[in-house]
Short mmCIF file of C-alpha atoms in Angstrom, two decimals:
data_model
loop_
_atom_site.label_atom_id
_atom_site.label_comp_id
_atom_site.label_asym_id
_atom_site.label_seq_id
_atom_site.Cartn_x
_atom_site.Cartn_y
_atom_site.Cartn_z
CA MET I 983 52.29 107.60 83.85
CA LEU I 984 55.55 109.49 83.93
CA PHE I 985 56.99 107.66 86.52
CA SER I 986 55.19 104.13 85.43
CA ASN I 987 59.03 102.78 84.44
CA LEU I 988 60.90 103.58 87.48
CA VAL I 989 62.41 100.53 88.93
CA ILE I 990 63.70 100.79 92.61
CA ARG I 991 67.39 98.79 92.22
CA SER I 992 69.14 97.63 95.42
CA ALA I 993 69.81 99.82 97.59
CA SER I 994 73.38 98.55 97.62
CA PHE I 995 74.10 99.78 93.88
CA ALA I 996 73.65 103.49 92.20
CA PRO I 997 69.50 104.57 91.56
CA SER I 998 68.41 103.83 88.12
CA LEU I 999 68.16 106.72 85.35
CA LEU I 1000 64.62 107.55 84.67
CA ARG I 1001 63.89 106.21 81.34
CA SER I 1002 60.59 105.95 79.22
CA SER I 1003 60.96 102.19 78.49
CA THR I 1004 60.32 99.21 80.62
CA ARG I 1005 64.33 98.47 80.52
CA THR I 1006 66.60 99.71 83.51
CA PHE I 1007 69.31 101.28 82.88
CA ALA I 1008 72.08 101.58 86.29
CA ALA I 1009 73.50 105.68 86.74
CA MET I 1010 76.94 106.41 86.42
CA PRO I 1011 77.89 105.60 90.11
CA SER I 1012 79.96 109.07 91.77
CA ILE I 1013 82.35 107.09 93.37
CA ARG I 1014 85.57 105.50 92.18
CA PRO I 1015 88.28 103.11 93.18
CA VAL I 1016 91.21 104.52 94.79
CA SER I 1017 93.35 102.26 92.25
CA PRO I 1018 92.17 101.07 88.59
CA GLU I 1019 95.07 98.89 88.82
CA PHE I 1020 93.21 95.69 88.37
CA SER I 1021 94.98 94.29 86.05
CA SER I 1022 96.31 90.44 86.01
CA GLY I 1023 100.35 91.25 85.71
CA PRO I 1024 101.74 93.14 86.32
CA CYS I 1025 100.13 93.83 89.33
CA LYS I 1026 99.01 96.86 91.34
CA LYS I 1027 101.77 97.96 93.18
CA ARG I 1028 100.93 97.56 97.58
CA PRO I 1029 98.92 100.22 98.86
CA GLY I 1030 101.42 103.18 100.16
CA TYR I 1031 104.06 102.29 97.76
CA ASP I 1032 106.78 105.15 96.89
CA MET I 1033 109.33 103.91 94.54
CA GLY I 1034 111.16 106.97 95.90
CA LYS I 1035 111.89 105.25 98.79
CA LEU I 1036 113.38 102.04 97.23
CA PRO I 1037 117.26 102.04 98.64
CA THR I 1038 120.16 103.01 95.73
CA ARG I 1039 122.50 101.19 97.16
CA ASN I 1040 122.39 98.97 94.54
CA LEU I 1041 122.49 101.23 91.51
CA GLY I 1042 125.62 101.44 89.41
CA ARG I 1043 127.10 98.63 91.52
CA SER I 1044 127.60 95.06 90.15
CA HIS I 1045 125.26 92.17 91.46
CA ARG I 1046 128.50 90.42 92.39
CA SER I 1047 129.40 92.48 94.62
CA LYS I 1048 129.42 92.55 98.12
CA VAL I 1049 126.07 94.11 98.49
CA GLY I 1050 124.99 93.05 95.64
CA LYS I 1051 124.96 89.22 96.46
CA SER I 1052 124.20 90.01 100.31
CA THR I 1053 121.00 92.53 98.70
CA LEU I 1054 119.89 88.98 96.74
CA LYS I 1055 120.79 86.64 99.67
CA PHE I 1056 118.10 88.46 101.72
CA ALA I 1057 115.63 88.62 99.38
CA ILE I 1058 116.16 84.89 99.33
CA ASP I 1059 115.77 84.51 103.07
CA GLU I 1060 112.63 86.57 103.45
CA THR I 1061 111.35 84.65 100.78
CA LYS I 1062 112.01 80.90 102.44
CA ARG I 1063 110.66 82.54 106.09
CA LEU I 1064 107.62 84.08 104.78
CA LEU I 1065 106.62 81.38 102.41
CA GLY I 1066 107.32 78.95 104.93
CA VAL I 1067 109.68 76.75 103.13
CA PRO I 1068 111.00 74.28 104.39
CA GLU I 1069 115.07 74.67 105.65
CA ASP I 1070 116.29 71.92 103.28
CA TYR I 1071 114.47 73.28 100.07
CA LEU I 1072 116.44 75.79 98.03
CA VAL I 1073 114.80 79.24 96.44
CA GLY I 1074 116.70 81.17 93.93
CA ILE I 1075 116.11 84.10 91.66
CA VAL I 1076 116.64 82.98 88.14
CA PRO I 1077 115.60 84.74 84.55
CA ALA I 1078 112.63 85.27 82.88
CA SER I 1079 109.69 85.51 85.03
CA ASP I 1080 107.94 82.43 86.32
CA THR I 1081 108.07 81.80 82.50
CA GLY I 1082 111.77 80.83 82.69
CA ALA I 1083 111.49 79.33 85.53
CA TYR I 1084 108.99 76.71 84.97
CA GLU I 1085 110.77 76.16 81.78
CA MET I 1086 114.40 75.80 83.62
CA ALA I 1087 112.60 73.07 85.12
CA MET I 1088 110.75 70.73 82.74
CA TRP I 1089 114.03 70.97 80.42
CA ASN I 1090 116.48 69.95 83.82
CA VAL I 1091 114.39 67.09 84.99
CA LEU I 1092 111.79 65.66 82.50
CA GLY I 1093 112.69 62.55 80.70
CA GLU I 1094 113.77 60.36 83.52
CA ARG I 1095 110.14 58.61 83.74
CA ASP I 1096 106.90 58.71 82.28
CA VAL I 1097 105.25 62.49 83.17
CA ASP I 1098 101.37 63.34 84.01
CA ILE I 1099 100.52 66.82 82.84
CA CYS I 1100 97.38 68.46 84.20
CA HIS I 1101 96.70 71.60 82.18
CA TRP I 1102 92.82 73.92 82.43
CA GLU I 1103 93.76 76.83 80.95
CA SER I 1104 96.54 78.51 78.43
CA PHE I 1105 99.12 77.92 80.46
CA GLY I 1106 99.10 74.92 81.71
CA LYS I 1107 98.61 74.01 77.91
CA GLY I 1108 101.72 75.65 77.12
CA TRP I 1109 103.45 73.62 79.19
CA PHE I 1110 102.47 70.58 77.84
CA GLY I 1111 102.89 71.51 74.60
CA ASP I 1112 106.58 72.41 75.19
CA ALA I 1113 106.67 68.79 76.27
CA VAL I 1114 105.70 66.74 73.36
CA SER I 1115 106.52 69.32 70.84
CA HIS I 1116 109.67 71.09 72.15
CA LEU I 1117 111.13 68.33 74.26
CA ASN I 1118 109.90 65.72 72.39
CA LEU I 1119 109.40 63.23 75.73
CA LYS I 1120 106.90 61.30 73.87
CA ASP I 1121 109.77 59.93 71.95
CA THR I 1122 111.44 58.59 75.38
CA VAL I 1123 108.55 58.20 77.86
CA SER I 1124 104.76 58.02 78.01
CA VAL I 1125 103.38 61.42 78.36
CA THR I 1126 99.31 61.10 79.65
CA GLU I 1127 97.49 64.13 79.34
CA HIS I 1128 94.88 65.19 81.83
CA THR I 1129 92.78 68.57 80.61
CA ALA I 1130 89.35 70.11 81.38
CA ASP I 1131 87.36 72.97 79.77
CA TYR I 1132 88.53 76.31 80.81
CA GLY I 1133 85.84 76.79 84.14
CA HIS I 1134 86.68 73.27 85.30
CA LEU I 1135 89.30 70.85 86.99
CA PRO I 1136 90.42 67.38 85.61
CA ASP I 1137 90.23 64.28 87.23
CA LEU I 1138 93.19 65.22 89.60
CA ALA I 1139 92.34 61.38 91.01
CA SER I 1140 93.49 59.92 87.77
CA VAL I 1141 96.87 61.75 88.25
CA ASN I 1142 99.66 58.44 88.81
CA THR I 1143 102.69 60.66 91.10
CA ASP I 1144 104.36 57.59 90.79
CA ASN I 1145 105.24 59.56 87.27
CA ASP I 1146 106.64 63.16 87.29
CA VAL I 1147 103.57 65.59 87.39
CA CYS I 1148 103.20 69.19 85.62
CA PHE I 1149 100.26 70.96 86.78
CA THR I 1150 99.04 74.67 87.92
CA PHE I 1151 98.22 75.68 91.10
CA ASN I 1152 95.84 78.44 89.84
CA GLY I 1153 94.77 79.01 86.30
CA THR I 1154 95.36 82.84 86.10
CA THR I 1155 93.70 83.18 82.37
CA SER I 1156 90.79 80.85 83.60
CA GLY I 1157 90.52 81.71 87.78
CA VAL I 1158 90.11 77.90 88.13
CA ARG I 1159 91.98 76.88 91.65
CA VAL I 1160 93.59 73.50 92.63
CA PRO I 1161 91.26 73.05 95.88
CA ASN I 1162 94.14 71.25 97.58
CA CYS I 1163 96.71 68.89 96.67
CA ASP I 1164 95.61 65.56 98.61
CA TRP I 1165 95.67 63.81 95.28
CA ILE I 1166 99.32 63.98 95.53
CA LYS I 1167 100.76 61.19 97.18
CA ASP I 1168 103.22 61.47 100.50
CA ASP I 1169 105.49 58.71 99.58
CA ARG I 1170 105.18 59.51 95.31
CA LYS I 1171 108.19 58.37 93.02
CA GLY I 1172 108.07 61.19 90.81
CA LEU I 1173 108.16 64.42 91.25
CA THR I 1174 105.81 67.46 91.28
CA LEU I 1175 106.06 70.47 88.93
CA CYS I 1176 104.22 72.87 90.13
CA ASP I 1177 103.48 76.60 88.34
CA ALA I 1178 102.59 78.39 91.00
CA THR I 1179 103.06 82.37 90.03
CA SER I 1180 99.60 83.36 90.98
CA ALA I 1181 99.07 81.56 93.84
CA CYS I 1182 101.98 82.02 96.08
CA PHE I 1183 101.63 84.53 98.98
CA ALA I 1184 97.79 84.17 98.51
CA MET I 1185 96.96 80.60 99.19
CA GLU I 1186 98.39 78.02 101.04
CA MET I 1187 101.17 76.11 99.71
CA PRO I 1188 101.96 72.71 100.91
CA TRP I 1189 105.47 72.36 100.35
CA GLU I 1190 105.32 68.55 101.26
CA LYS I 1191 103.21 67.87 97.94
CA LEU I 1192 105.66 70.51 95.56
CA ASP I 1193 108.92 69.49 94.85
CA ILE I 1194 109.66 71.91 92.31
CA THR I 1195 107.77 75.34 92.36
CA THR I 1196 107.96 78.60 90.52
CA TYR I 1197 106.26 81.64 90.39
CA SER I 1198 107.02 85.14 89.32
CA TRP I 1199 106.76 88.45 92.28
CA GLN I 1200 104.65 90.50 89.63
CA LYS I 1201 101.97 88.57 90.59
CA VAL I 1202 100.80 88.48 94.36
CA LEU I 1203 102.93 90.62 95.79
CA GLY I 1204 103.25 93.65 92.39
CA GLY I 1205 106.45 93.57 91.90
CA GLU I 1206 108.31 94.37 88.48
CA GLY I 1207 108.31 91.89 85.61
CA ALA I 1208 111.51 89.69 84.05
CA HIS I 1209 112.59 87.65 87.29
CA GLY I 1210 111.21 84.38 88.35
CA VAL I 1211 111.49 82.67 91.44
CA LEU I 1212 112.81 78.73 91.50
CA ILE I 1213 111.88 75.93 94.90
CA LEU I 1214 113.37 72.94 94.83
CA SER I 1215 112.50 70.16 97.35
CA PRO I 1216 115.73 67.77 98.08
CA ARG I 1217 114.22 65.05 95.57
CA ALA I 1218 114.59 67.62 93.56
CA VAL I 1219 118.16 68.16 94.13
CA GLU I 1220 118.89 64.87 94.00
CA ARG I 1221 117.18 64.14 90.29
CA LEU I 1222 119.50 67.39 89.15
CA GLU I 1223 122.79 65.41 90.68
CA THR I 1224 121.60 61.93 89.33
CA TYR I 1225 120.01 62.98 86.02
CA VAL I 1226 121.52 64.28 82.69
CA PRO I 1227 119.03 64.45 79.67
CA SER I 1228 120.55 62.92 76.87
CA ASN I 1229 120.51 65.00 73.31
CA ARG I 1230 119.40 67.76 75.22
CA PRO I 1231 121.37 70.69 75.25
CA LEU I 1232 120.80 73.44 77.64
CA PRO I 1233 121.21 77.20 77.19
CA LYS I 1234 123.35 78.96 80.16
CA ILE I 1235 120.11 80.36 81.47
CA PHE I 1236 119.00 77.14 82.49
CA ARG I 1237 121.80 75.63 84.07
CA MET I 1238 121.67 74.40 87.51
CA THR I 1239 124.31 71.92 87.88
CA LYS I 1240 128.11 71.92 88.21
CA LYS I 1241 130.20 68.60 87.46
CA GLY I 1242 127.10 66.73 88.59
CA LYS I 1243 126.04 68.71 91.58
CA ILE I 1244 123.90 71.49 92.66
CA ASP I 1245 125.36 75.19 91.72
CA ALA I 1246 124.31 76.01 95.46
CA ALA I 1247 125.45 79.40 94.47
CA LEU I 1248 122.29 80.25 92.51
CA PHE I 1249 120.61 79.68 95.49
CA THR I 1250 122.66 82.06 97.81
CA GLY I 1251 122.52 85.20 96.31
CA ALA I 1252 124.94 84.23 92.89
CA THR I 1253 122.10 84.81 89.91
CA ILE I 1254 122.89 83.25 86.59
CA ASN I 1255 122.85 86.64 84.83
CA THR I 1256 122.43 90.27 85.78
CA PRO I 1257 119.13 91.04 87.20
CA SER I 1258 117.88 94.03 88.22
CA MET I 1259 118.58 95.44 91.14
CA ILE I 1260 116.21 98.05 91.58
CA ALA I 1261 113.12 95.22 90.72
CA VAL I 1262 115.38 93.27 93.69
CA GLU I 1263 115.18 96.31 96.09
CA ASP I 1264 111.19 96.41 94.64
CA TYR I 1265 110.74 92.92 95.70
CA ILE I 1266 112.49 93.42 98.92
CA ASP I 1267 110.10 96.06 99.77
CA ALA I 1268 107.12 94.07 98.85
CA LEU I 1269 108.50 91.46 101.86
CA ALA I 1270 108.97 94.19 104.12
CA TRP I 1271 105.00 94.92 104.01
CA THR I 1272 103.93 91.70 103.92
CA ASP I 1273 105.72 90.86 107.07
CA GLY I 1274 104.60 94.02 108.68
CA LEU I 1275 100.70 92.72 107.76
CA GLY I 1276 101.58 89.77 109.97
CA GLY I 1277 102.93 87.22 107.10
CA VAL I 1278 101.54 85.30 104.41
CA SER I 1279 98.82 84.94 106.31
CA ALA I 1280 97.16 88.56 106.33
CA LEU I 1281 97.73 88.26 102.50
CA ILE I 1282 95.73 85.52 101.78
CA LYS I 1283 92.84 87.17 104.24
CA ARG I 1284 92.93 90.46 102.18
CA SER I 1285 92.93 88.32 98.77
CA GLN I 1286 89.82 86.35 100.05
CA ASP I 1287 88.20 89.58 101.03
CA ASN I 1288 88.22 90.63 97.94
CA LEU I 1289 87.07 87.92 95.97
CA GLY I 1290 84.29 87.63 98.88
CA VAL I 1291 83.17 91.30 97.59
CA ILE I 1292 82.83 89.51 94.09
CA SER I 1293 80.82 86.51 95.38
CA ASP I 1294 78.51 88.65 96.98
CA PHE I 1295 77.91 90.74 93.74
CA VAL I 1296 77.66 87.82 91.82
CA ASP I 1297 74.87 86.43 94.30
CA LYS I 1298 72.92 89.37 93.46
CA ASN I 1299 72.87 90.14 89.71
CA ASP I 1300 72.19 86.95 87.48
CA TRP I 1301 73.96 88.58 84.10
CA ILE I 1302 77.41 87.69 85.72
CA ASP I 1303 78.71 84.54 87.00
CA PHE I 1304 82.23 83.10 87.38
CA LEU I 1305 83.95 80.88 84.99
CA ALA I 1306 85.07 78.85 87.77
CA VAL I 1307 82.07 76.24 87.88
CA ASP I 1308 82.48 74.68 91.10
CA PRO I 1309 83.06 77.40 93.92
CA ALA I 1310 85.59 74.97 95.79
CA THR I 1311 87.70 75.70 92.33
CA ARG I 1312 87.33 79.78 92.37
CA SER I 1313 90.63 81.77 92.23
CA SER I 1314 90.96 84.31 94.75
CA THR I 1315 93.52 86.34 93.15
CA SER I 1316 92.64 85.96 89.10
CA VAL I 1317 88.91 86.43 89.18
CA CYS I 1318 87.32 85.34 86.15
CA CYS I 1319 83.57 86.21 85.49
CA THR I 1320 81.23 85.55 82.17
CA LEU I 1321 78.36 88.20 81.34
CA LYS I 1322 75.05 87.87 79.80
CA LEU I 1323 76.82 90.01 76.87
CA ASP I 1324 78.64 88.70 73.67
CA SER I 1325 82.05 89.15 72.67
CA ASP I 1326 81.77 92.52 70.94
CA GLN I 1327 79.96 93.94 73.93
CA ILE I 1328 82.21 92.64 77.06
CA LYS I 1329 84.92 94.23 74.98
CA LYS I 1330 83.11 97.62 74.72
CA PHE I 1331 81.94 96.51 78.86
CA ALA I 1332 86.17 96.95 79.77
CA ALA I 1333 86.59 99.31 77.24
CA LEU I 1334 84.10 101.62 79.42
CA LEU I 1335 85.65 101.53 82.36
CA GLU I 1336 89.34 102.15 81.15
CA GLU I 1337 88.00 105.10 79.49
CA GLN I 1338 86.00 105.87 82.93
CA GLU I 1339 89.75 105.32 84.85
CA VAL I 1340 87.66 102.83 86.93
CA ALA I 1341 89.26 99.46 85.86
CA PHE I 1342 92.13 98.92 84.14
CA ASP I 1343 92.96 95.96 82.05
CA ILE I 1344 90.20 93.38 83.02
CA GLY I 1345 89.62 91.83 79.73
CA GLY I 1346 89.00 88.27 79.62
CA TYR I 1347 92.77 86.30 78.29
CA ARG I 1348 92.79 86.26 74.43
CA ASP I 1349 92.56 82.36 74.67
CA ALA I 1350 89.91 82.13 77.42
CA PRO I 1351 86.36 82.28 76.50
CA PRO I 1352 84.50 85.48 76.54
CA SER I 1353 85.15 87.26 79.84
CA ILE I 1354 86.50 89.63 82.22
CA ARG I 1355 89.25 88.88 84.90
CA ILE I 1356 89.32 91.02 87.75
CA TRP I 1357 93.08 90.76 89.90
CA CYS I 1358 91.67 90.81 93.81
CA GLY I 1359 95.61 89.92 94.65
CA SER I 1360 96.60 91.05 97.79
CA THR I 1361 97.66 93.89 96.97
CA VAL I 1362 94.50 94.90 95.67
CA GLU I 1363 92.26 96.96 98.76
CA LYS I 1364 88.95 95.82 99.65
CA GLU I 1365 87.14 99.22 99.01
CA ASP I 1366 88.33 99.40 95.76
CA VAL I 1367 86.87 96.31 94.79
CA GLU I 1368 83.53 97.20 96.49
CA LYS I 1369 83.66 100.32 94.63
CA LEU I 1370 84.30 98.77 91.60
CA MET I 1371 81.20 96.73 92.00
CA PRO I 1372 78.04 99.69 90.91
CA TRP I 1373 80.88 100.46 87.97
CA LEU I 1374 80.12 96.65 86.93
CA GLU I 1375 76.49 97.29 86.71
CA TRP I 1376 76.87 100.58 85.26
CA ALA I 1377 79.24 99.26 82.49
CA TYR I 1378 77.19 96.25 81.22
CA GLU I 1379 74.01 98.32 81.17
CA THR I 1380 75.90 100.81 78.57
CA ALA I 1381 77.22 98.04 76.65
CA GLN I 1382 74.63 96.96 75.48
CA GLU I 1383 72.81 100.34 74.26
#
């Protein structure tokens, strides 16, 4: 009979096409996300963004001019205020994105005592590799590796926080975050070095647990690349002023002290090298947007709401699942999902969505298991995530044809 193979799909998604086999096929949805930018970095610009409205006061001017320094200092001051960074912490704008900021920290402070390094995805693994292969820390101190496969966290309770500790707050390439920092002792003797590039502004940052924190404004705030932010606790400053690694030359762009004291000018707007002042204005624009929404708590809610849309979708479909095994560790920014498709089909899945200009750049990271990665940070509109979901079903069915 002509209609014997018609399957009624969930009313929340597009109706199935009428086919002559028992397999069901999703119809191509008619409504696309307004913004198809779901890249995990650089990330989507804020809603209503207009590059033409950025101030041009710094174009053609020195970053060391009065207006240049005041602009940089304003960006630093607003960062501290909006993130709730303690008054006695220092915030600086440094070269080379989050990577530059984190390497800057590692090369300056590691080696004074034993180190515990935690990693569960590619960037954290990279910090471990740099520590043992380039800083050669194992020649002078003990290095303990705490690791887990993609989708999991290592046993953080086994970390010795009397050692220096390197960890990633949110694994951008695995979609696995630390659910909290209770495993870090308040009376620790070591420093904690936290890569928070895809966490800052979208997750609560427990500053009392963090001695060195780094991020890039190209992530949650949708800023431009090439600049990093470095946040130092008083304990980190003390380490910088009392410990000088032996036989470790520091490039100019890594140097944070002068004559044994912290270079305070770096944390008031005197950058080490020339920043892009239009990128700084772009960052200030994102900070103003954050403030207008009600601050970081509003950004956290936006990201959590986006994750909620995908969570609901995953619950209703058995062909998609989170890469993060424990729901408590699921990232609300870099949401990574596995599909019941082989690796070639997943590549086709992502290509189909890009061809339809529905979702750009959602293929999983090259070192991750075959998967997709949907950026759900605070600049992404919940309505666009909702509009994307029927397209995922369509792409899943179409990728198998």
